Amino acid sequence: LPMGVGLFVLGTPIIRLLYPGFNIEVAGRLLSTLGVATPLVCLMLVCNSILQAHGFINLPVVIMLFGGVLKIFCNYNLVAMIGINGAPFGNIVCFGTCLVLDLIVISRVIPRRPRYLPLFLKPLGASVCMGGAVWVVYSLLFRILSTTGVDEAGQAIQSIGRGGNALAVMVSILVGVAVYGVMALLLGCVSREDLMLMPKGEKIARLLRLPS
């Protein structure tokens, strides 16, 4: 979830940093849209593993095939209507549908399933706070580090060099990591049981003063 929100917020700056020769506005918009699809892909894969570990080997494959048909249908129609901008929405529809179907199946066939609402809302809340902080920090650094020029129509525009953009992106990411870490702890996204799966988990739990 934080990865997806980060890509959504910093889609254009990341493209400007890694691929300065591309059409920045178009490619950045596409990456931001794909940022929405990224958590859906990751969560779907986790759900597939859960189902297969409980003996439902073929069901996730059938669900993915259904999602693939939806993706082809959406891409064919959306790209025809709105061009390349429609392609990422096929991913969102495909993996979002697969995830929802997986969650429905898990809720019906897996014993002692986790409660979905707190499971998703807590990290989503932390991710939204992180995304807001990243957007504010990058916007401020963009204004500080950018220069003002004039476009072909004679209107004043602001632009940022690759070095300034790289600095703004890196600082924004570091701020995002810190904000997400703090919010994850405040909202209770991480439990002592989670940390016990990590090396030195007991010491980390004591340091963070997590309840047992």
mmCIF file of C-alpha atoms in Angstrom:
data_model
loop_
_atom_site.group_PDB
_atom_site.id
_atom_site.type_symbol
_atom_site.label_atom_id
_atom_site.label_comp_id
_atom_site.label_asym_id
_atom_site.label_seq_id
_atom_site.Cartn_x
_atom_site.Cartn_y
_atom_site.Cartn_z
ATOM 1 C CA LEU A 1 0.000 0.000 0.000
ATOM 2 C CA PRO A 2 2.701 2.614 0.770
ATOM 3 C CA MET A 3 4.521 1.605 -2.407
ATOM 4 C CA GLY A 4 1.355 2.102 -4.471
ATOM 5 C CA VAL A 5 0.561 5.457 -2.877
ATOM 6 C CA GLY A 6 4.169 6.548 -3.380
ATOM 7 C CA LEU A 7 4.048 5.715 -7.077
ATOM 8 C CA PHE A 8 0.703 7.476 -7.396
ATOM 9 C CA VAL A 9 2.009 10.676 -5.799
ATOM 10 C CA LEU A 10 5.487 10.698 -7.357
ATOM 11 C CA GLY A 11 4.694 9.207 -10.766
ATOM 12 C CA THR A 12 5.754 12.234 -12.797
ATOM 13 C CA PRO A 13 8.852 13.084 -10.680
ATOM 14 C CA ILE A 14 10.066 9.473 -10.881
ATOM 15 C CA ILE A 15 9.703 9.437 -14.677
ATOM 16 C CA ARG A 16 11.477 12.807 -14.835
ATOM 17 C CA LEU A 17 14.319 11.325 -12.779
ATOM 18 C CA LEU A 18 14.746 7.958 -14.534
ATOM 19 C CA TYR A 19 13.634 8.683 -18.109
ATOM 20 C CA PRO A 20 14.111 12.388 -18.845
ATOM 21 C CA GLY A 21 13.854 11.765 -22.593
ATOM 22 C CA PHE A 22 10.278 10.490 -22.373
ATOM 23 C CA ASN A 23 7.094 12.521 -22.631
ATOM 24 C CA ILE A 24 7.162 13.332 -18.930
ATOM 25 C CA GLU A 25 3.531 14.289 -18.484
ATOM 26 C CA VAL A 26 2.086 11.271 -20.302
ATOM 27 C CA ALA A 27 4.486 8.704 -18.828
ATOM 28 C CA GLY A 28 4.133 10.175 -15.336
ATOM 29 C CA ARG A 29 0.362 9.976 -15.506
ATOM 30 C CA LEU A 30 0.574 6.344 -16.621
ATOM 31 C CA LEU A 31 2.955 5.453 -13.774
ATOM 32 C CA SER A 32 0.665 7.136 -11.242
ATOM 33 C CA THR A 33 -2.279 5.098 -12.503
ATOM 34 C CA LEU A 34 -0.216 1.912 -12.381
ATOM 35 C CA GLY A 35 0.624 2.814 -8.784
ATOM 36 C CA VAL A 36 -3.019 2.133 -7.940
ATOM 37 C CA ALA A 37 -2.773 -1.317 -9.538
ATOM 38 C CA THR A 38 0.465 -2.298 -7.785
ATOM 39 C CA PRO A 39 -0.997 -3.072 -4.324
ATOM 40 C CA LEU A 40 -3.793 -5.034 -5.992
ATOM 41 C CA VAL A 41 -1.229 -7.260 -7.723
ATOM 42 C CA CYS A 42 0.736 -7.861 -4.512
ATOM 43 C CA LEU A 43 -2.345 -8.611 -2.403
ATOM 44 C CA MET A 44 -3.755 -10.902 -5.080
ATOM 45 C CA LEU A 45 -0.533 -12.949 -5.071
ATOM 46 C CA VAL A 46 -0.701 -13.272 -1.287
ATOM 47 C CA CYS A 47 -4.326 -14.422 -1.496
ATOM 48 C CA ASN A 48 -3.428 -16.941 -4.198
ATOM 49 C CA SER A 49 -0.728 -18.396 -1.951
ATOM 50 C CA ILE A 50 -3.186 -18.636 0.964
ATOM 51 C CA LEU A 51 -5.735 -20.487 -1.137
ATOM 52 C CA GLN A 52 -3.204 -22.868 -2.636
ATOM 53 C CA ALA A 53 -1.668 -23.568 0.782
ATOM 54 C CA HIS A 54 -5.139 -24.664 1.947
ATOM 55 C CA GLY A 55 -5.541 -27.076 -0.946
ATOM 56 C CA PHE A 56 -7.368 -24.895 -3.476
ATOM 57 C CA ILE A 57 -4.782 -25.316 -6.213
ATOM 58 C CA ASN A 58 -6.783 -24.603 -9.357
ATOM 59 C CA LEU A 59 -9.232 -21.990 -8.084
ATOM 60 C CA PRO A 60 -6.748 -19.057 -8.075
ATOM 61 C CA VAL A 61 -5.740 -19.990 -11.625
ATOM 62 C CA VAL A 62 -9.364 -19.892 -12.772
ATOM 63 C CA ILE A 63 -9.865 -16.514 -11.090
ATOM 64 C CA MET A 64 -6.724 -15.141 -12.749
ATOM 65 C CA LEU A 65 -7.891 -16.380 -16.144
ATOM 66 C CA PHE A 66 -11.184 -14.567 -15.617
ATOM 67 C CA GLY A 67 -9.270 -11.419 -14.662
ATOM 68 C CA GLY A 68 -7.102 -11.779 -17.754
ATOM 69 C CA VAL A 69 -10.175 -11.863 -19.974
ATOM 70 C CA LEU A 70 -11.412 -8.671 -18.295
ATOM 71 C CA LYS A 71 -8.029 -7.021 -18.827
ATOM 72 C CA ILE A 72 -8.022 -7.821 -22.550
ATOM 73 C CA PHE A 73 -11.589 -6.560 -22.904
ATOM 74 C CA CYS A 74 -10.866 -3.324 -21.008
ATOM 75 C CA ASN A 75 -7.590 -2.643 -22.802
ATOM 76 C CA TYR A 76 -9.128 -3.234 -26.219
ATOM 77 C CA ASN A 77 -11.996 -0.836 -25.581
ATOM 78 C CA LEU A 78 -10.337 1.800 -23.410
ATOM 79 C CA VAL A 79 -7.236 2.156 -25.570
ATOM 80 C CA ALA A 80 -9.490 2.528 -28.591
ATOM 81 C CA MET A 81 -11.458 5.279 -26.848
ATOM 82 C CA ILE A 82 -8.826 7.273 -24.906
ATOM 83 C CA GLY A 83 -5.498 6.012 -26.246
ATOM 84 C CA ILE A 84 -2.565 4.773 -24.188
ATOM 85 C CA ASN A 85 -4.040 6.363 -21.046
ATOM 86 C CA GLY A 86 -6.622 3.578 -20.979
ATOM 87 C CA ALA A 87 -4.088 0.752 -20.716
ATOM 88 C CA PRO A 88 -3.362 0.989 -16.953
ATOM 89 C CA PHE A 89 -7.068 0.857 -16.127
ATOM 90 C CA GLY A 90 -7.173 -2.656 -17.560
ATOM 91 C CA ASN A 91 -4.660 -3.661 -14.887
ATOM 92 C CA ILE A 92 -6.760 -2.084 -12.138
ATOM 93 C CA VAL A 93 -9.919 -3.863 -13.296
ATOM 94 C CA CYS A 94 -8.142 -7.197 -13.770
ATOM 95 C CA PHE A 95 -6.225 -7.396 -10.491
ATOM 96 C CA GLY A 96 -8.901 -5.614 -8.486
ATOM 97 C CA THR A 97 -11.487 -8.163 -9.598
ATOM 98 C CA CYS A 98 -9.138 -11.069 -8.864
ATOM 99 C CA LEU A 99 -8.389 -9.690 -5.405
ATOM 100 C CA VAL A 100 -12.048 -9.213 -4.506
ATOM 101 C CA LEU A 101 -12.934 -12.723 -5.665
ATOM 102 C CA ASP A 102 -9.986 -14.177 -3.729
ATOM 103 C CA LEU A 103 -11.038 -12.375 -0.563
ATOM 104 C CA ILE A 104 -14.615 -13.594 -0.932
ATOM 105 C CA VAL A 105 -13.438 -17.185 -1.346
ATOM 106 C CA ILE A 106 -11.045 -16.894 1.610
ATOM 107 C CA SER A 107 -13.836 -15.558 3.820
ATOM 108 C CA ARG A 108 -15.952 -18.610 3.014
ATOM 109 C CA VAL A 109 -13.501 -21.496 2.978
ATOM 110 C CA ILE A 110 -10.541 -20.551 5.220
ATOM 111 C CA PRO A 111 -11.022 -21.029 8.975
ATOM 112 C CA ARG A 112 -10.075 -18.190 11.335
ATOM 113 C CA ARG A 113 -9.587 -15.657 8.571
ATOM 114 C CA PRO A 114 -8.405 -12.183 9.672
ATOM 115 C CA ARG A 115 -10.885 -9.325 9.888
ATOM 116 C CA TYR A 116 -10.594 -7.465 6.638
ATOM 117 C CA LEU A 117 -11.587 -3.984 7.804
ATOM 118 C CA PRO A 118 -8.798 -3.319 10.334
ATOM 119 C CA LEU A 119 -6.379 -5.381 8.262
ATOM 120 C CA PHE A 120 -6.671 -3.000 5.307
ATOM 121 C CA LEU A 121 -7.807 0.293 6.833
ATOM 122 C CA LYS A 122 -4.857 0.733 9.206
ATOM 123 C CA PRO A 123 -2.068 0.468 6.603
ATOM 124 C CA LEU A 124 -4.229 2.377 4.118
ATOM 125 C CA GLY A 125 -4.618 5.214 6.629
ATOM 126 C CA ALA A 126 -0.874 5.258 7.270
ATOM 127 C CA SER A 127 -0.226 5.227 3.515
ATOM 128 C CA VAL A 128 -2.582 8.141 2.867
ATOM 129 C CA CYS A 129 -0.850 10.206 5.575
ATOM 130 C CA MET A 130 2.496 9.280 4.046
ATOM 131 C CA GLY A 131 1.292 10.245 0.565
ATOM 132 C CA GLY A 132 0.116 13.632 1.798
ATOM 133 C CA ALA A 133 3.472 14.301 3.459
ATOM 134 C CA VAL A 134 5.380 13.230 0.347
ATOM 135 C CA TRP A 135 3.252 15.476 -1.880
ATOM 136 C CA VAL A 136 3.756 18.498 0.403
ATOM 137 C CA VAL A 137 7.517 17.986 0.703
ATOM 138 C CA TYR A 138 8.033 17.469 -3.016
ATOM 139 C CA SER A 139 5.849 20.471 -3.887
ATOM 140 C CA LEU A 140 7.833 22.719 -1.528
ATOM 141 C CA LEU A 141 11.197 21.498 -2.820
ATOM 142 C CA PHE A 142 10.006 21.861 -6.409
ATOM 143 C CA ARG A 143 9.220 25.521 -5.787
ATOM 144 C CA ILE A 144 12.536 26.108 -4.055
ATOM 145 C CA LEU A 145 14.722 24.283 -6.592
ATOM 146 C CA SER A 146 12.898 25.119 -9.833
ATOM 147 C CA THR A 147 13.560 28.007 -12.184
ATOM 148 C CA THR A 148 11.031 30.194 -13.977
ATOM 149 C CA GLY A 149 11.015 30.359 -17.758
ATOM 150 C CA VAL A 150 8.730 31.297 -20.636
ATOM 151 C CA ASP A 151 6.993 28.831 -22.947
ATOM 152 C CA GLU A 152 6.237 29.260 -26.652
ATOM 153 C CA ALA A 153 3.013 31.088 -25.836
ATOM 154 C CA GLY A 154 4.881 33.600 -23.701
ATOM 155 C CA GLN A 155 3.501 32.306 -20.423
ATOM 156 C CA ALA A 156 5.691 31.869 -17.371
ATOM 157 C CA ILE A 157 6.384 28.251 -16.424
ATOM 158 C CA GLN A 158 8.413 26.589 -13.719
ATOM 159 C CA SER A 159 10.863 23.811 -14.518
ATOM 160 C CA ILE A 160 13.271 21.795 -12.421
ATOM 161 C CA GLY A 161 16.607 20.349 -13.427
ATOM 162 C CA ARG A 162 17.418 16.657 -13.151
ATOM 163 C CA GLY A 163 19.672 17.228 -10.145
ATOM 164 C CA GLY A 164 17.085 19.297 -8.312
ATOM 165 C CA ASN A 165 14.369 16.806 -9.132
ATOM 166 C CA ALA A 166 16.543 13.923 -7.912
ATOM 167 C CA LEU A 167 17.138 15.716 -4.618
ATOM 168 C CA ALA A 168 13.437 16.505 -4.209
ATOM 169 C CA VAL A 169 12.439 12.895 -4.963
ATOM 170 C CA MET A 170 14.971 11.382 -2.568
ATOM 171 C CA VAL A 171 14.107 13.731 0.274
ATOM 172 C CA SER A 172 10.407 13.121 -0.291
ATOM 173 C CA ILE A 173 10.917 9.344 -0.187
ATOM 174 C CA LEU A 174 12.917 9.564 3.058
ATOM 175 C CA VAL A 175 10.202 11.721 4.614
ATOM 176 C CA GLY A 176 7.592 9.238 3.403
ATOM 177 C CA VAL A 177 9.445 6.313 4.994
ATOM 178 C CA ALA A 178 9.634 8.140 8.315
ATOM 179 C CA VAL A 179 5.991 9.241 8.258
ATOM 180 C CA TYR A 180 4.738 5.785 7.317
ATOM 181 C CA GLY A 181 6.827 4.165 10.052
ATOM 182 C CA VAL A 182 5.471 6.508 12.699
ATOM 183 C CA MET A 183 1.866 6.214 11.510
ATOM 184 C CA ALA A 184 2.112 2.424 11.258
ATOM 185 C CA LEU A 185 3.124 2.294 14.921
ATOM 186 C CA LEU A 186 0.517 4.828 16.039
ATOM 187 C CA LEU A 187 -2.289 3.005 14.218
ATOM 188 C CA GLY A 188 -1.185 -0.408 15.427
ATOM 189 C CA CYS A 189 -0.310 -1.814 12.010
ATOM 190 C CA VAL A 190 2.627 -3.719 13.509
ATOM 191 C CA SER A 191 2.198 -6.104 16.430
ATOM 192 C CA ARG A 192 4.700 -7.826 18.684
ATOM 193 C CA GLU A 193 3.802 -11.115 16.979
ATOM 194 C CA ASP A 194 4.795 -9.613 13.625
ATOM 195 C CA LEU A 195 8.174 -8.550 14.937
ATOM 196 C CA MET A 196 8.812 -11.979 16.429
ATOM 197 C CA LEU A 197 9.173 -13.241 12.859
ATOM 198 C CA MET A 198 12.183 -10.946 12.370
ATOM 199 C CA PRO A 199 15.737 -11.254 13.671
ATOM 200 C CA LYS A 200 16.109 -9.367 16.968
ATOM 201 C CA GLY A 201 12.328 -8.994 16.991
ATOM 202 C CA GLU A 202 12.085 -9.084 20.792
ATOM 203 C CA LYS A 203 14.573 -6.240 21.154
ATOM 204 C CA ILE A 204 12.831 -4.185 18.478
ATOM 205 C CA ALA A 205 9.463 -4.741 20.184
ATOM 206 C CA ARG A 206 10.881 -3.591 23.530
ATOM 207 C CA LEU A 207 12.475 -0.557 21.882
ATOM 208 C CA LEU A 208 9.155 0.405 20.281
ATOM 209 C CA ARG A 209 7.294 -0.446 23.515
ATOM 210 C CA LEU A 210 4.774 -2.634 21.755
ATOM 211 C CA PRO A 211 2.325 -4.427 24.081
ATOM 212 C CA SER A 212 2.584 -8.187 24.383
#
